[in-house]
C-alpha cells in the first residue's frame, strides 16, 4: 500500500492481496532460488509486500527504500529488512542486488527515463540483476485516484517496454493482469467525468476497504483465477488486457 493511503484498517484490499501472488509468481519463475540473495524493494510503501515475501526466506537479505518512511517506522521495521528513505542513503559498500522490485512506482516519477538510467548506474546493479516492475495500465483510465496518489501517467505494454529499453534494459517477459477490473475502473472514471467532484473519496480504494474476510477472500481468489487465465491465454498466443502492466527485465549482456 502506498504510504499516502496508509490507515488504521487491518483489512487489505483484494487487489493488493492478489498482486502479492502475481509478483511472487514472477519472482519464483525468473529468479529461481533465494538462498543468499539480496533483494531491494524500491518505493515499497508500508512494507506489506516485502514483509510477507520475506516470511519463508530466512537466508535472504532484504532492503526497502521509500521516501515516505518516518523514523518510527524505520526503527520498528529494522531487523531482517534494512530501511532507507532514498538510494543515496544506502552504504557505499552495498552488495550487488539480485532482484529489484518496483511495484507501482514509475508512475510517481515525473521523468521515468532519467530515473531508470540513474538507477542502472548504481554500483549495486549488475548485469544479472533482475527487475520486476508493475504499473497501472491505460492512460484513458487516469482518474481521481491517480491524482490523489500523485501519478504522472499510466502505461501500456508498449510504452512500458519502450522506456525500459531506452534506459538500457532487455525485456524477459511482459504482460497485463487483472482483466476483470477493467470495466469497474472504466465506469468509475466515466462517473468522475459525468459528475466531477461529486461524492469524491480520493484514495479510499485501498485504505478504506472494510468488507469482511469472506468477501475479501472470494475477490482475491477471483483475481488470481483472472491472472492464471491470462497466462494460459498468453501461452496460446491470445493477448488480453488488464488494469495493470508488468515487465520483467535485465541489462543486456554484450
PDB file of C-alpha atoms in Angstrom, residues 22 26 135-139 141 154-160 173-179 182 226-231 234 239-247:
ATOM      1  CA  UNK A  22       1.259 -12.248  -9.098  1.00  0.00           C
ATOM      2  CA  UNK A  26       7.046 -13.740 -11.457  1.00  0.00           C
ATOM      3  CA  UNK A 135       2.448  -0.049 -13.209  1.00  0.00           C
ATOM      4  CA  UNK A 136      -1.198   0.979 -13.744  1.00  0.00           C
ATOM      5  CA  UNK A 137      -2.443   0.457 -17.295  1.00  0.00           C
ATOM      6  CA  UNK A 138      -4.048   2.706 -19.912  1.00  0.00           C
ATOM      7  CA  UNK A 139      -3.947   6.488 -19.870  1.00  0.00           C
ATOM      8  CA  UNK A 141      -8.266   5.198 -17.152  1.00  0.00           C
ATOM      9  CA  UNK A 154      -0.464   5.220 -16.797  1.00  0.00           C
ATOM     10  CA  UNK A 155       1.183   2.781 -19.229  1.00  0.00           C
ATOM     11  CA  UNK A 156       0.638   0.205 -21.931  1.00  0.00           C
ATOM     12  CA  UNK A 157       2.857  -2.813 -22.564  1.00  0.00           C
ATOM     13  CA  UNK A 158       4.437  -0.912 -25.447  1.00  0.00           C
ATOM     14  CA  UNK A 159       5.100   2.323 -23.549  1.00  0.00           C
ATOM     15  CA  UNK A 160       6.490   0.467 -20.522  1.00  0.00           C
ATOM     16  CA  UNK A 173       8.593 -11.086 -20.029  1.00  0.00           C
ATOM     17  CA  UNK A 174       5.792  -8.538 -20.135  1.00  0.00           C
ATOM     18  CA  UNK A 175       2.026  -8.545 -19.869  1.00  0.00           C
ATOM     19  CA  UNK A 176      -1.136  -7.270 -18.272  1.00  0.00           C
ATOM     20  CA  UNK A 177      -3.041  -8.621 -15.284  1.00  0.00           C
ATOM     21  CA  UNK A 178      -6.485  -8.265 -13.689  1.00  0.00           C
ATOM     22  CA  UNK A 179      -8.663  -8.055 -16.792  1.00  0.00           C
ATOM     23  CA  UNK A 182     -11.072  -3.038 -16.296  1.00  0.00           C
ATOM     24  CA  UNK A 226      -8.023 -13.971 -13.670  1.00  0.00           C
ATOM     25  CA  UNK A 227      -4.200 -13.880 -13.633  1.00  0.00           C
ATOM     26  CA  UNK A 228      -3.758 -17.601 -14.304  1.00  0.00           C
ATOM     27  CA  UNK A 229      -6.297 -17.482 -17.147  1.00  0.00           C
ATOM     28  CA  UNK A 230      -4.336 -14.573 -18.620  1.00  0.00           C
ATOM     29  CA  UNK A 231      -1.169 -16.689 -18.513  1.00  0.00           C
ATOM     30  CA  UNK A 234      -0.903 -15.709 -23.403  1.00  0.00           C
ATOM     31  CA  UNK A 239      -3.191 -11.461 -25.597  1.00  0.00           C
ATOM     32  CA  UNK A 240      -5.570  -9.993 -23.031  1.00  0.00           C
ATOM     33  CA  UNK A 241      -5.625  -6.504 -21.475  1.00  0.00           C
ATOM     34  CA  UNK A 242      -5.691  -5.742 -17.753  1.00  0.00           C
ATOM     35  CA  UNK A 243      -5.839  -2.977 -15.190  1.00  0.00           C
ATOM     36  CA  UNK A 244      -2.090  -3.287 -14.540  1.00  0.00           C
ATOM     37  CA  UNK A 245       1.070  -3.980 -16.525  1.00  0.00           C
ATOM     38  CA  UNK A 246       4.128  -5.949 -15.504  1.00  0.00           C
ATOM     39  CA  UNK A 247       7.541  -6.268 -17.070  1.00  0.00           C
TER      40      UNK A 247
END
